[in-house]
């Protein structure tokens, strides 16, 4: 990697790139839920659990704000008989991930459970011990002849990004048809002094687009 440009040049070039990216994101199209074939579509809910959306060291108000729209989306998917799969973090005290993040979603605590608004999905939840749900859910992801995977939940730049790009790469590797869809109205990340949610979301949305992910503004339910 080449050294970064001098600070002022780096900031100037970055501002220009972000200006273009802002416009690109705001020009993304909306989809209707009726554009998807229920028999070939899977709605995936990632980490909408109590440890991210309601309490704990990694609780985020942004994750909490996703609860209602994702619950409405899940209801619409169930009514149309989409395939549905949910993932949730669940860590043991010896989990290496705890070296990178504060202790969260520890096993045998309520934090591992999906929020009550999505409790109907608890019997169908796959628990994961890393940020990338793909590794714990391969069997369930490919159990049915799915062509469209719609990813919802948190976090845009971590779990959603890793899952979407890994799934896209897997489909490419095996010459499998299908789309990996990320509706921006149903994903988000967290704000922290060291983690600017808007900036990182924009950068990782651009990377998802570059990697063949179908990022859309939203999915209309009516």
Short mmCIF file of C-alpha atoms in Angstrom, two decimals:
data_model
loop_
_atom_site.label_atom_id
_atom_site.label_comp_id
_atom_site.label_asym_id
_atom_site.label_seq_id
_atom_site.Cartn_x
_atom_site.Cartn_y
_atom_site.Cartn_z
CA UNK A 1 0.00 0.00 0.00
CA UNK A 2 1.25 3.46 -0.87
CA UNK A 3 1.58 5.98 1.95
CA UNK A 4 -1.43 8.22 2.51
CA UNK A 5 -1.36 11.59 0.83
CA UNK A 6 -0.52 14.60 3.00
CA UNK A 7 -3.34 15.22 5.46
CA UNK A 8 -4.91 18.23 3.70
CA UNK A 9 -4.85 16.44 0.31
CA UNK A 10 -6.22 13.27 1.87
CA UNK A 11 -9.13 15.14 3.45
CA UNK A 12 -9.85 17.11 0.26
CA UNK A 13 -9.92 13.94 -1.88
CA UNK A 14 -11.99 12.10 0.71
CA UNK A 15 -14.58 14.88 0.90
CA UNK A 16 -14.98 14.77 -2.88
CA UNK A 17 -15.37 10.98 -2.83
CA UNK A 18 -17.91 11.14 0.00
CA UNK A 19 -19.89 13.82 -1.84
CA UNK A 20 -20.17 11.53 -4.86
CA UNK A 21 -20.97 8.52 -2.66
CA UNK A 22 -23.69 10.45 -0.83
CA UNK A 23 -25.45 11.16 -4.12
CA UNK A 24 -24.98 7.56 -5.27
CA UNK A 25 -26.59 6.18 -2.11
CA UNK A 26 -29.51 8.59 -2.28
CA UNK A 27 -30.21 7.57 -5.86
CA UNK A 28 -30.63 3.89 -5.02
CA UNK A 29 -33.94 2.43 -6.12
CA UNK A 30 -36.78 1.11 -4.00
CA UNK A 31 -38.17 -2.39 -4.44
CA UNK A 32 -41.62 -3.79 -3.75
CA UNK A 33 -41.88 -6.97 -1.72
CA UNK A 34 -44.09 -8.32 -4.51
CA UNK A 35 -41.11 -8.23 -6.88
CA UNK A 36 -39.77 -11.33 -5.10
CA UNK A 37 -40.90 -14.90 -5.73
CA UNK A 38 -41.82 -16.27 -2.28
CA UNK A 39 -40.75 -19.82 -3.15
CA UNK A 40 -37.25 -18.61 -4.05
CA UNK A 41 -36.73 -15.84 -1.48
CA UNK A 42 -35.24 -15.99 2.00
CA UNK A 43 -35.52 -13.13 4.48
CA UNK A 44 -32.60 -13.15 6.91
CA UNK A 45 -32.61 -11.33 10.25
CA UNK A 46 -29.16 -10.75 11.75
CA UNK A 47 -28.52 -9.95 15.42
CA UNK A 48 -31.81 -8.32 16.29
CA UNK A 49 -31.34 -9.54 19.84
CA UNK A 50 -31.66 -7.99 23.26
CA UNK A 51 -27.88 -7.59 23.57
CA UNK A 52 -27.73 -5.15 20.65
CA UNK A 53 -31.21 -3.63 20.53
CA UNK A 54 -32.22 -3.36 24.19
CA UNK A 55 -29.43 -3.72 26.74
CA UNK A 56 -25.79 -4.56 27.37
CA UNK A 57 -22.33 -3.28 26.51
CA UNK A 58 -23.06 -3.12 22.76
CA UNK A 59 -26.61 -1.78 22.97
CA UNK A 60 -27.35 0.76 20.26
CA UNK A 61 -30.27 3.13 19.86
CA UNK A 62 -29.90 2.66 16.13
CA UNK A 63 -30.41 -1.09 16.49
CA UNK A 64 -33.43 -0.46 18.69
CA UNK A 65 -34.96 1.74 15.97
CA UNK A 66 -34.80 -1.22 13.57
CA UNK A 67 -37.08 -3.40 15.70
CA UNK A 68 -40.44 -2.09 14.45
CA UNK A 69 -39.65 -1.94 10.71
CA UNK A 70 -37.99 -5.36 10.71
CA UNK A 71 -40.93 -6.84 12.64
CA UNK A 72 -43.31 -5.41 10.02
CA UNK A 73 -41.11 -6.80 7.26
CA UNK A 74 -41.02 -10.24 8.87
CA UNK A 75 -44.82 -10.23 9.20
CA UNK A 76 -45.13 -9.45 5.49
CA UNK A 77 -42.65 -12.21 4.63
CA UNK A 78 -44.49 -14.76 6.77
CA UNK A 79 -47.80 -13.80 5.16
CA UNK A 80 -46.26 -14.41 1.73
CA UNK A 81 -44.56 -17.64 2.84
CA UNK A 82 -41.01 -16.50 2.26
CA UNK A 83 -38.27 -18.67 3.69
CA UNK A 84 -37.05 -17.02 6.90
CA UNK A 85 -33.87 -17.43 8.92
CA UNK A 86 -32.61 -15.58 11.98
CA UNK A 87 -29.13 -15.35 13.48
CA UNK A 88 -28.05 -14.22 16.91
CA UNK A 89 -24.73 -13.81 18.68
CA UNK A 90 -24.03 -16.24 21.52
CA UNK A 91 -20.59 -16.29 23.10
CA UNK A 92 -18.85 -18.34 25.76
CA UNK A 93 -16.40 -16.74 28.21
CA UNK A 94 -13.56 -18.13 26.11
CA UNK A 95 -14.77 -16.66 22.82
CA UNK A 96 -11.87 -14.92 21.02
CA UNK A 97 -14.31 -12.23 19.83
CA UNK A 98 -14.41 -10.86 23.38
CA UNK A 99 -10.79 -9.77 22.85
CA UNK A 100 -12.01 -7.37 20.16
CA UNK A 101 -15.33 -6.24 21.62
CA UNK A 102 -16.70 -5.83 25.15
CA UNK A 103 -18.39 -8.94 26.55
CA UNK A 104 -21.80 -9.20 24.89
CA UNK A 105 -24.52 -11.75 24.16
CA UNK A 106 -22.95 -14.21 26.56
CA UNK A 107 -24.48 -17.67 26.68
CA UNK A 108 -27.21 -18.28 29.26
CA UNK A 109 -28.12 -14.57 29.36
CA UNK A 110 -31.17 -12.79 27.90
CA UNK A 111 -28.89 -10.83 25.56
CA UNK A 112 -28.70 -13.84 23.20
CA UNK A 113 -32.46 -13.89 22.69
CA UNK A 114 -34.16 -12.14 19.80
CA UNK A 115 -36.19 -9.13 20.91
CA UNK A 116 -39.75 -9.93 21.95
CA UNK A 117 -41.16 -8.35 18.79
CA UNK A 118 -39.39 -11.11 16.84
CA UNK A 119 -39.95 -13.88 19.39
CA UNK A 120 -41.85 -15.98 16.81
CA UNK A 121 -38.48 -16.50 15.10
CA UNK A 122 -36.69 -17.81 18.21
CA UNK A 123 -37.36 -21.50 17.41
CA UNK A 124 -35.73 -20.95 14.03
CA UNK A 125 -32.69 -19.03 15.26
CA UNK A 126 -29.15 -20.09 14.42
CA UNK A 127 -26.62 -18.98 17.03
CA UNK A 128 -23.23 -17.73 15.93
CA UNK A 129 -19.93 -17.26 17.72
CA UNK A 130 -18.41 -14.77 15.28
CA UNK A 131 -19.41 -11.63 13.43
CA UNK A 132 -19.94 -13.63 10.22
CA UNK A 133 -23.21 -15.57 10.29
CA UNK A 134 -22.37 -17.42 7.07
CA UNK A 135 -20.10 -19.89 8.86
CA UNK A 136 -22.79 -21.04 11.29
CA UNK A 137 -25.66 -21.03 8.81
CA UNK A 138 -24.46 -22.60 5.56
CA UNK A 139 -26.66 -25.66 5.97
CA UNK A 140 -29.81 -23.62 6.53
CA UNK A 141 -28.99 -21.07 3.81
CA UNK A 142 -28.80 -23.69 1.08
CA UNK A 143 -31.44 -26.10 2.34
CA UNK A 144 -34.02 -24.75 -0.10
CA UNK A 145 -33.61 -23.61 -3.75
CA UNK A 146 -33.36 -19.93 -2.83
CA UNK A 147 -32.33 -17.33 -5.39
CA UNK A 148 -32.89 -14.08 -3.46
CA UNK A 149 -31.50 -13.47 0.03
CA UNK A 150 -32.76 -10.31 1.74
CA UNK A 151 -30.52 -9.33 4.65
CA UNK A 152 -31.75 -7.19 7.55
CA UNK A 153 -30.42 -6.24 10.98
CA UNK A 154 -27.13 -4.97 12.37
CA UNK A 155 -24.44 -3.96 11.89
CA UNK A 156 -24.11 -2.59 8.36
CA UNK A 157 -20.31 -2.43 8.41
CA UNK A 158 -19.65 -5.60 10.40
CA UNK A 159 -22.10 -8.50 10.47
CA UNK A 160 -24.21 -7.45 7.47
CA UNK A 161 -21.14 -6.61 5.41
CA UNK A 162 -19.27 -9.80 6.22
CA UNK A 163 -22.31 -12.02 5.71
CA UNK A 164 -23.39 -10.39 2.45
CA UNK A 165 -19.98 -10.43 0.80
CA UNK A 166 -19.21 -13.98 1.94
CA UNK A 167 -22.57 -15.23 0.68
CA UNK A 168 -22.07 -13.38 -2.62
CA UNK A 169 -18.60 -14.89 -3.00
CA UNK A 170 -19.94 -18.39 -2.24
CA UNK A 171 -22.63 -18.07 -4.90
CA UNK A 172 -20.05 -16.81 -7.38
CA UNK A 173 -17.59 -19.59 -6.55
CA UNK A 174 -20.19 -22.26 -7.22
CA UNK A 175 -21.78 -20.54 -10.24
CA UNK A 176 -25.09 -20.36 -8.41
CA UNK A 177 -27.80 -17.93 -9.54
CA UNK A 178 -29.25 -15.47 -7.11
CA UNK A 179 -29.11 -12.04 -5.57
CA UNK A 180 -27.96 -10.85 -2.18
CA UNK A 181 -30.20 -7.90 -1.33
CA UNK A 182 -29.56 -5.32 1.41
CA UNK A 183 -32.37 -2.75 1.98
CA UNK A 184 -30.88 0.29 3.71
CA UNK A 185 -34.09 0.98 5.62
CA UNK A 186 -33.66 -2.36 7.43
CA UNK A 187 -29.98 -2.24 8.40
CA UNK A 188 -27.89 0.09 10.54
CA UNK A 189 -24.76 0.28 12.66
CA UNK A 190 -23.85 1.90 15.96
CA UNK A 191 -22.46 5.29 16.95
CA UNK A 192 -19.51 5.58 19.32
CA UNK A 193 -16.65 8.05 19.81
CA UNK A 194 -14.43 5.72 17.77
CA UNK A 195 -17.12 4.60 15.35
CA UNK A 196 -19.00 7.12 13.20
CA UNK A 197 -22.13 5.30 12.06
CA UNK A 198 -22.88 7.43 9.02
CA UNK A 199 -19.32 7.48 7.70
CA UNK A 200 -18.72 3.75 8.11
CA UNK A 201 -22.14 2.85 6.73
CA UNK A 202 -21.41 4.87 3.59
CA UNK A 203 -17.97 3.33 3.06
CA UNK A 204 -19.21 -0.22 3.55
CA UNK A 205 -22.30 0.34 1.40
CA UNK A 206 -19.95 1.36 -1.40
CA UNK A 207 -17.91 -1.79 -0.85
CA UNK A 208 -21.05 -3.95 -0.91
CA UNK A 209 -22.10 -2.37 -4.18
CA UNK A 210 -18.61 -2.98 -5.61
CA UNK A 211 -18.83 -6.64 -4.56
CA UNK A 212 -22.09 -7.33 -6.38
CA UNK A 213 -24.53 -6.86 -3.52
CA UNK A 214 -27.89 -5.44 -4.59
CA UNK A 215 -28.22 -2.52 -2.17
CA UNK A 216 -31.65 -0.88 -2.37
CA UNK A 217 -33.19 2.11 -0.63
CA UNK A 218 -36.04 0.08 0.89
CA UNK A 219 -38.56 -2.68 0.25
CA UNK A 220 -42.11 -1.39 0.15
CA UNK A 221 -44.65 -3.66 1.81
CA UNK A 222 -47.65 -2.31 -0.09
#
